[in-house]
Short mmCIF file of C-alpha atoms in Angstrom, two decimals:
data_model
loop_
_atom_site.label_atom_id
_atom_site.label_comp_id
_atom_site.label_asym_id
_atom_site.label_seq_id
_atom_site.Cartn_x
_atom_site.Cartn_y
_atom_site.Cartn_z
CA UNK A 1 118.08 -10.53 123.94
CA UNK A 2 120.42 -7.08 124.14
CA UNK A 3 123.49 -5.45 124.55
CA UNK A 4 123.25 -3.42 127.56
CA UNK A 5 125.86 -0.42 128.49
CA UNK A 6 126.16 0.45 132.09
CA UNK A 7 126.54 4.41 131.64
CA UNK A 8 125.59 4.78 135.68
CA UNK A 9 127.29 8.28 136.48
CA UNK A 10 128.71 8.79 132.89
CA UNK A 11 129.37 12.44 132.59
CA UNK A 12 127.18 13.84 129.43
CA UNK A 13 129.86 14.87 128.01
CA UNK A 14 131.28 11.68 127.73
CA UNK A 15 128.92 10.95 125.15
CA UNK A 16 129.71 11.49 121.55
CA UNK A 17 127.64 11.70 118.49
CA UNK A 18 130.42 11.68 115.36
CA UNK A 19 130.79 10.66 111.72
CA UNK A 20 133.71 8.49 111.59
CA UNK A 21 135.59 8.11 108.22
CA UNK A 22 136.86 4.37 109.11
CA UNK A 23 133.60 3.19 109.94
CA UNK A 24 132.01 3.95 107.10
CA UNK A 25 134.66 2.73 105.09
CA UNK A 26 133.81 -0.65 107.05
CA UNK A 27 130.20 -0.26 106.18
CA UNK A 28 130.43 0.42 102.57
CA UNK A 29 133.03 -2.52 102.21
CA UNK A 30 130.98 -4.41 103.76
CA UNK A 31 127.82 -3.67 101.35
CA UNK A 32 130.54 -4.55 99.06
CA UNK A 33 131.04 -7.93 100.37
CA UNK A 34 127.16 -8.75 100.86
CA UNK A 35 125.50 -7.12 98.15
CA UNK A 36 122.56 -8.52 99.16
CA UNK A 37 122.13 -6.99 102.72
CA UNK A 38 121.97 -3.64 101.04
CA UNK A 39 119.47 -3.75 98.35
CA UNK A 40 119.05 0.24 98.36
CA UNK A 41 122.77 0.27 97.66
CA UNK A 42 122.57 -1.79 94.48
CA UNK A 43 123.52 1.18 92.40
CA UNK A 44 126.68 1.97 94.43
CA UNK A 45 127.83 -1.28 95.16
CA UNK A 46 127.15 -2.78 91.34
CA UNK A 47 129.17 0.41 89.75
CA UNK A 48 132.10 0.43 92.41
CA UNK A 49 132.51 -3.32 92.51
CA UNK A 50 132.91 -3.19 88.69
CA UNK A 51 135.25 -0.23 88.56
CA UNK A 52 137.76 -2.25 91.03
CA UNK A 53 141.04 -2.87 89.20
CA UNK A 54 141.80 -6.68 90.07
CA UNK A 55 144.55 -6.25 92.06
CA UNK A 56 142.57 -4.42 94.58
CA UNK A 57 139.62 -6.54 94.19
CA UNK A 58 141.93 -9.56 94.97
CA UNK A 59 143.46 -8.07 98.42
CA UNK A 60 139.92 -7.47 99.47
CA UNK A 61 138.62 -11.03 99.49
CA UNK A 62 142.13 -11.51 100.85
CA UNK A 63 140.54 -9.48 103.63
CA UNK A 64 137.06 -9.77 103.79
CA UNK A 65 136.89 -11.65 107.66
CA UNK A 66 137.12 -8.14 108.37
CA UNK A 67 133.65 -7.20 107.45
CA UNK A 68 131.88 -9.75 105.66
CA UNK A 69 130.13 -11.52 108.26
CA UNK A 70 130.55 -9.71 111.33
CA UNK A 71 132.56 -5.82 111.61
CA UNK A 72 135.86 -6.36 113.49
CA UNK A 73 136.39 -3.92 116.18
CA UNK A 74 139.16 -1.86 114.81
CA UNK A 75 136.74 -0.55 112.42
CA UNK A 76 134.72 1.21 114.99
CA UNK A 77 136.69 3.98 116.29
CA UNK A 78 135.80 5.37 119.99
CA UNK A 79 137.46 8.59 119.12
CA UNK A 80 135.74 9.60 115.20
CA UNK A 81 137.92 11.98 113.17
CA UNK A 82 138.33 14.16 110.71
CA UNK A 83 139.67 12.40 108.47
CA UNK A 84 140.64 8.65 107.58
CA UNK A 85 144.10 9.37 107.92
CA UNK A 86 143.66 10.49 111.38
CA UNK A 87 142.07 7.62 112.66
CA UNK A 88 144.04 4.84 111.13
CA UNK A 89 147.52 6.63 112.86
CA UNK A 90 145.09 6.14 116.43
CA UNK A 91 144.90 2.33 115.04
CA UNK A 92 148.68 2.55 114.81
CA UNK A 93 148.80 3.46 118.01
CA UNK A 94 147.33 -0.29 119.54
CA UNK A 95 149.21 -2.70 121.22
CA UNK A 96 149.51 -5.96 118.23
CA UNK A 97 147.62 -8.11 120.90
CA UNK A 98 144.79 -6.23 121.42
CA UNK A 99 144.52 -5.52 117.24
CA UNK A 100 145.29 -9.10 115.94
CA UNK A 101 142.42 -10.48 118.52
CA UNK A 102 139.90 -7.50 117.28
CA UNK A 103 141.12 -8.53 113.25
CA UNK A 104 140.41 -12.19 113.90
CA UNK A 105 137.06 -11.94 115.88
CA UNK A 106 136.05 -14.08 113.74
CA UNK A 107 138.11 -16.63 115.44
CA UNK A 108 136.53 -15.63 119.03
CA UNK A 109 133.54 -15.02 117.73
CA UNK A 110 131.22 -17.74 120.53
CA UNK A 111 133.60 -16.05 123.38
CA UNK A 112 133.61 -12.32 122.89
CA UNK A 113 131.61 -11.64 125.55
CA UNK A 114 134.28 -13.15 127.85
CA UNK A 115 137.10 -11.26 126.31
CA UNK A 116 139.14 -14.07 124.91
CA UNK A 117 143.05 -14.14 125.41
CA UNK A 118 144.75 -13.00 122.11
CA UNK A 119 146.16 -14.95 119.90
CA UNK A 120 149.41 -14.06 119.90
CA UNK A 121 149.40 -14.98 123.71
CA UNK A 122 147.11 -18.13 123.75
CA UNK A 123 148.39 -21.35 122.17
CA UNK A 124 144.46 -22.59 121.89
CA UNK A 125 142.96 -19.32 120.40
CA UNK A 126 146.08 -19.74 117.83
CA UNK A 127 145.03 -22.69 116.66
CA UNK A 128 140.78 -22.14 116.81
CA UNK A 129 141.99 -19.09 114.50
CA UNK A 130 144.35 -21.04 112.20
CA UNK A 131 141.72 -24.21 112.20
CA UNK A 132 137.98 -21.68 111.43
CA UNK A 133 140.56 -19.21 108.81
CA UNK A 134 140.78 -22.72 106.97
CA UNK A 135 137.11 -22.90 106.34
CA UNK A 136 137.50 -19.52 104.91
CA UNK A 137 139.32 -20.70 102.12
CA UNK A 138 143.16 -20.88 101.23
CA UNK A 139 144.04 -16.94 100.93
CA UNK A 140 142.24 -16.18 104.01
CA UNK A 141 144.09 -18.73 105.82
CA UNK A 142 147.23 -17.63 104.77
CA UNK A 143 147.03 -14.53 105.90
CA UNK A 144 145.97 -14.89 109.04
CA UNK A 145 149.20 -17.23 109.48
CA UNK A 146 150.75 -14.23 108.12
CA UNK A 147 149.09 -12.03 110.91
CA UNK A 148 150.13 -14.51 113.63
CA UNK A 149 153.63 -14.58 112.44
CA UNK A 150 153.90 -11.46 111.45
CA UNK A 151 151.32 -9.13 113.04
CA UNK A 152 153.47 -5.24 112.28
CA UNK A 153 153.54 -6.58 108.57
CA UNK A 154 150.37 -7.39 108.63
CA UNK A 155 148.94 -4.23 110.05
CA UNK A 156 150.59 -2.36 107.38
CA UNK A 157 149.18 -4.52 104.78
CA UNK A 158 145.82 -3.30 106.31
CA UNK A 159 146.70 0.18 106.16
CA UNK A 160 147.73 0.00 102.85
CA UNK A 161 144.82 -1.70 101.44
CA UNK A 162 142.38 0.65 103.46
CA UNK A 163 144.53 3.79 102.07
CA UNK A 164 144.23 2.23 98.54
CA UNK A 165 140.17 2.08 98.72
CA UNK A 166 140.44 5.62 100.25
CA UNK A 167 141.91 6.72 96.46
CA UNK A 168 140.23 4.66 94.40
CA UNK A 169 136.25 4.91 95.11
CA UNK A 170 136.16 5.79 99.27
CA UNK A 171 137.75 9.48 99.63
CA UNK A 172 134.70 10.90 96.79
CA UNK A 173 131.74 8.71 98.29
CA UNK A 174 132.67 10.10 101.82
CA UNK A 175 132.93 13.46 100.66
CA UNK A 176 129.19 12.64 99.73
CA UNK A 177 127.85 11.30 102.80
CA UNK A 178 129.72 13.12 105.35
CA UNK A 179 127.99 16.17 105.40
CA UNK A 180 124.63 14.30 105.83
CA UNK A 181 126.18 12.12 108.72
CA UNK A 182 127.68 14.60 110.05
CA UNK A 183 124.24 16.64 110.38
CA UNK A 184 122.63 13.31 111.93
CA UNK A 185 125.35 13.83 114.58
CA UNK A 186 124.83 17.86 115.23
CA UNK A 187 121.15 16.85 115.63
CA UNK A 188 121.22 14.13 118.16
CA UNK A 189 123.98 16.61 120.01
CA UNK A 190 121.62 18.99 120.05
CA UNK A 191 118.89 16.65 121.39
CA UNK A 192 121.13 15.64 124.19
CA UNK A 193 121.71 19.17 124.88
CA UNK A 194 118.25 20.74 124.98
CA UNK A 195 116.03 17.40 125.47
CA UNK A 196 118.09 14.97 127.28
CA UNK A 197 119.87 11.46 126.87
CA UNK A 198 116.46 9.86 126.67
CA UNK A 199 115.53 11.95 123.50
CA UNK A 200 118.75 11.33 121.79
CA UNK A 201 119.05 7.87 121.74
CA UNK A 202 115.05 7.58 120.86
CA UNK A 203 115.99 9.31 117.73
CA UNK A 204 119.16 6.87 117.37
CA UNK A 205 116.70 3.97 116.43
CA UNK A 206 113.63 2.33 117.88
CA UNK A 207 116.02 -0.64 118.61
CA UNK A 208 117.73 1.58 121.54
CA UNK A 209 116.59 2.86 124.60
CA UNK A 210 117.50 4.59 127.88
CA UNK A 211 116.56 2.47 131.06
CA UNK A 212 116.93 3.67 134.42
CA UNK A 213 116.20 2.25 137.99
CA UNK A 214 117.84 1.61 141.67
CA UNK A 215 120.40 0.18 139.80
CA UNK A 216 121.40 2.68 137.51
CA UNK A 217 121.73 3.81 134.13
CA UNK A 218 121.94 2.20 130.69
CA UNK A 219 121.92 1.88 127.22
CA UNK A 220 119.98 -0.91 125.82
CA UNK A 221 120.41 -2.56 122.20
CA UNK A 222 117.77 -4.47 120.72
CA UNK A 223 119.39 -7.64 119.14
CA UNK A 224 119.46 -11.17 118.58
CA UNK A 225 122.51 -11.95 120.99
CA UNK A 226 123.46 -11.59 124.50
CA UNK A 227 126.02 -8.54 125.48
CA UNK A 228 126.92 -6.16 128.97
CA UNK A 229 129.98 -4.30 129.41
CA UNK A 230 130.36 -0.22 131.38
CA UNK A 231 131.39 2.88 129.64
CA UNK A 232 133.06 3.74 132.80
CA UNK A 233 136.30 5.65 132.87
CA UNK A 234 135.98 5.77 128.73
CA UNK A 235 132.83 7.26 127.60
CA UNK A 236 130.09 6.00 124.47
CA UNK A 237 130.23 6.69 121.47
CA UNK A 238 127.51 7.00 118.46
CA UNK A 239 128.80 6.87 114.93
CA UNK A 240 125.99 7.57 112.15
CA UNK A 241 126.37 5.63 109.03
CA UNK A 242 124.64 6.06 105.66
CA UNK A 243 126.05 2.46 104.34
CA UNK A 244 125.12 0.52 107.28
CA UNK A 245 120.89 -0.40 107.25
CA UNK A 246 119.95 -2.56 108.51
CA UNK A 247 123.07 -3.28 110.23
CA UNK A 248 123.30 -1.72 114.06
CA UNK A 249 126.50 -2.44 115.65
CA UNK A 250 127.15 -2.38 119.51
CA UNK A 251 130.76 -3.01 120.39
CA UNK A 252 130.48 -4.30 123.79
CA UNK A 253 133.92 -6.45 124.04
CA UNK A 254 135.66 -6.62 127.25
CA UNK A 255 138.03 -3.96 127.46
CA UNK A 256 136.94 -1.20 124.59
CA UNK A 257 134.93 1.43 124.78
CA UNK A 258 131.36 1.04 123.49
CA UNK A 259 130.62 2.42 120.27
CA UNK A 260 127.32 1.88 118.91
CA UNK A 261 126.86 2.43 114.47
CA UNK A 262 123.82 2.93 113.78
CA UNK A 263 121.69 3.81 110.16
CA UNK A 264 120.51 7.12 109.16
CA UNK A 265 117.06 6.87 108.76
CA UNK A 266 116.15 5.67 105.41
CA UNK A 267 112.94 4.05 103.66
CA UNK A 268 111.71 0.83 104.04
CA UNK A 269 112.33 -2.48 101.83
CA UNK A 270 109.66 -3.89 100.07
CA UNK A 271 108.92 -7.71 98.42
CA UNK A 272 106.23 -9.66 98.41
CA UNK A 273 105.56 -13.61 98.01
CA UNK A 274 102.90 -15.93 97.27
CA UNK A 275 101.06 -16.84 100.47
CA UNK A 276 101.89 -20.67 100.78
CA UNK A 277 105.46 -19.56 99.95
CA UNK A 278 105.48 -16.79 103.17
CA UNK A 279 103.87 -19.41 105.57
CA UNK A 280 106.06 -22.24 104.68
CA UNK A 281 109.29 -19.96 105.00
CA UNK A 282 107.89 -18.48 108.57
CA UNK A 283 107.47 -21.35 109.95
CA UNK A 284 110.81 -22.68 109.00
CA UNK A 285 112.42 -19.65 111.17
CA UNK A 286 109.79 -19.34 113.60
CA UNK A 287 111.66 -21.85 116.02
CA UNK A 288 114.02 -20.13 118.78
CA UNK A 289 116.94 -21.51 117.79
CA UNK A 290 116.94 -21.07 113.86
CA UNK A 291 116.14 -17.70 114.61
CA UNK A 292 119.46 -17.43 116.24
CA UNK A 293 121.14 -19.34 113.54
CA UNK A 294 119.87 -16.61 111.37
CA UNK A 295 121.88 -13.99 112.59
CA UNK A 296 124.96 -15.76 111.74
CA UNK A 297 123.98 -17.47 108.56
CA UNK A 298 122.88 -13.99 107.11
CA UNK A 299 126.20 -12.56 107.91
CA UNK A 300 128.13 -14.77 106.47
CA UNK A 301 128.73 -18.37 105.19
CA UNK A 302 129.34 -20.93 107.92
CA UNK A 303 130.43 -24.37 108.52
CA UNK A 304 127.72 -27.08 110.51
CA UNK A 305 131.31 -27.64 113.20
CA UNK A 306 131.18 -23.61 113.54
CA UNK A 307 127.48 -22.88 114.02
CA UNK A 308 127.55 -25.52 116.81
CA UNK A 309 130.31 -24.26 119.00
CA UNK A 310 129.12 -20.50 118.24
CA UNK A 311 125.56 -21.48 119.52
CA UNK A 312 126.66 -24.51 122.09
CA UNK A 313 124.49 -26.97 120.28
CA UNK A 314 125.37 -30.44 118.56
CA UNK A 315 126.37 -30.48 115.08
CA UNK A 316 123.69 -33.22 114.09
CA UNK A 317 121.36 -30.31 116.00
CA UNK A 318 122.32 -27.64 113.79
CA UNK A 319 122.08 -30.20 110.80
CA UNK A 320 118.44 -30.37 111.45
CA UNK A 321 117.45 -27.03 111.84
CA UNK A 322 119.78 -26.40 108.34
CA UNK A 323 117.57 -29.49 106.47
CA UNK A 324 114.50 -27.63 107.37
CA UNK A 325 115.85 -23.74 106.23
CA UNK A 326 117.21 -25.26 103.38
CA UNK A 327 113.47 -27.27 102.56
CA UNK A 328 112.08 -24.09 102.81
CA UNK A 329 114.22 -22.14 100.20
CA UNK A 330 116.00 -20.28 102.59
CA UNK A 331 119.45 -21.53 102.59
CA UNK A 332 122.35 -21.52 99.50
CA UNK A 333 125.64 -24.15 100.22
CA UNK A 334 128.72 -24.12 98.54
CA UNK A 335 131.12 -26.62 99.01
CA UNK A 336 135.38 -25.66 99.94
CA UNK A 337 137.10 -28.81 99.65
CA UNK A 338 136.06 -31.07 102.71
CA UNK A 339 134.04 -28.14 104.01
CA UNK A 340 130.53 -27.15 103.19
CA UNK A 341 129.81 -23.75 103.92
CA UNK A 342 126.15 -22.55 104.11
CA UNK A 343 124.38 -19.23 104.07
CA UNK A 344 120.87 -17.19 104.49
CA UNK A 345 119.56 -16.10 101.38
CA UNK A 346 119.41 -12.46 102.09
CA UNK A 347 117.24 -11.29 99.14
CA UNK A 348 114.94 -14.39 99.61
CA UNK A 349 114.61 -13.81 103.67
CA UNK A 350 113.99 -9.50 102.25
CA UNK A 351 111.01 -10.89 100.95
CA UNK A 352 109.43 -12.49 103.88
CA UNK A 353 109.45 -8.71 105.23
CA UNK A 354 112.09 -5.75 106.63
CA UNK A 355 111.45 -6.06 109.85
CA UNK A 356 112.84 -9.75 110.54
CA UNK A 357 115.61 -8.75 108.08
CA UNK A 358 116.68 -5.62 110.10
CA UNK A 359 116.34 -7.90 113.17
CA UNK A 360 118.89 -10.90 112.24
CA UNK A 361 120.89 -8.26 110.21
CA UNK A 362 120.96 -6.04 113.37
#
């Protein structure tokens, strides 16, 4: 499984290495979100989290679809910045259609490959969005009522709240990271450069790689889902991120211009378990298709209804394969009025090793 980018007879220069203020701001609100993905972060996220006046903490759950289990789109900029300020007056700049489908991918998530109608334009992608927002729990449904009613107000909401993180913990932590980022991105420039395309995305991450043949050029993405789209006539983008392991993000919707985020390199995550413990747990995710589940469950919590049309399965299907994840240990449930909502156990998967956890978290 990959995300492949057709960059046949991309000019170099078309490809960008660039720190990007907004999608680190995604990252590190996402590490907010999902403590647990980001164990090397526990410092950071437990001492920002608690500094969070409660109004602020309150808008962000409001918001969370954004980044909790997946990264919308509009966080990914094709054009990086200066400054955060910069780049949310580009997100101005987007037609509502295009920007409330991005916001609510959440809602498209099983179609995004075939670039789903909006929202605003498509009576049935209304109502998928209004009927998996409800699973979400009440304020997250209401506000994406309020988005489909009201998408300008909305937006500004969204600018506001990402302005208000900006001032209260964002603006100092980038002014801490940047200048590392934004060496990442001088170096694999320079790589390009001197060295070639091949070089620079090597030193991107093992999980990406140049392939060439009779058919062309293209970037190719590790990861545990199926993606193609063509940086033709827009150009690719790389945006370094110091918040983001083990995440690597390849925005490959219909329409966009690729962007790939991925992590600076960083050390490795450690654990270990008794042996019975390991096998039993391995085995419970060895099968294909809980594998797959994986990627979604560790993102985020999710509904047996939404699993099966994101994956094209049965819902007594996906039951199964949850009874024997949850058996093994590997699965917490909570339960949202007639919806039960489950999830991967981040820290517990950490400890069967890094490397499947940088895979499903990929």
């Amino acid at each position: 499984m990959s995300v492949c980018i057709d960059i046949t007879g991309l000019p170099r220069e078309r490809i960008v290495f660039g720190p990007s203020p907004l999608a680190e701001l995604g990252a590190a609100l996402h590490a907010l979100s999902e403590p647990a993905h980001h164990a090397r972060l526990h410092g950071w996220t437990t001492t920002t989290a608690a500094g969070l006046k409660p109004e602020l903490a309150d808008r962000l759950h409001e918001a969370d679809f954004l980044w909790r289990s997946t990264r919308s789109d509009i966080l990914l900029p094709p054009r990086p910045r200066e400054t955060l300020a910069e780049e949310l007056d580009d997100l101005d700049r987007m037609a509502d259609e295009k920007y409330v489908a991005a916001a609510l991918e959440i809602s498209c998530a099983s179609l995004y490959n075939a670039g789903a109608p909006s929202p605003l334009v498509d009576a049935r992608m209304r109502d998928r969005a209004l009927d998996l927002a409800a699973a979400r729990g009440p304020r997250q449904a209401a506000f994406v009522k309020r988005m489909l009613l009201d998408p300008p107000g909305a937006r500004a909401w969204i600018r506001r709240l990402l302005e208000d993180c900006d001032a209260a913990f964002f603006g100092e932590t980038w002014q801490r990271v940047r200048v590392q980022l934004a060496a990442d991105a001088r170096h694999k420039t320079e790589l390009l450069k001197h060295k070639g395309l091949a070089e620079a995305v090597a030193a991107v991450s093992p999980a990406v790689a140049l392939e060439q043949d009779e058919r062309g050029s293209r970037i190719v993405v590790d990861k545990l889902t199926h993606g193609r789209t063509s940086a033709a006539g827009t150009g690719l983008t790389f945006i370094p991120t110091a918040f983001g392991w083990p995440h690597l993000f390849a925005l490959h919707a219909p329409g966009w211009q690729p962007v790939v985020q991925y992590p600076v390199p960083t050390g490795e995550l450690g654990g270990a378990a008794p042996v019975d413990v390991v096998k039993a747990r391995l085995e419970a995710v060895a099968h294909p298709m809980r594998m797959r589940l994986c990627r979604s469950l560790a993102r985020g919590a999710y509904t047996t209804s939404e699993l099966a049309d994101a994956y094209g399965i049965s819902a007594p299907e996906v039951s199964r394969h949850l009874a024997v994840m949850k058996k093994a240990g590997l699965l917490t449930t909570q339960r949202r009025g007639r919806y039960v909502l489950h999830q991967l156990d981040v820290a517990v998967v950490a400890r069967l090793g890094s490397d499947f956890l940088e895979r499903v978290l990929r």
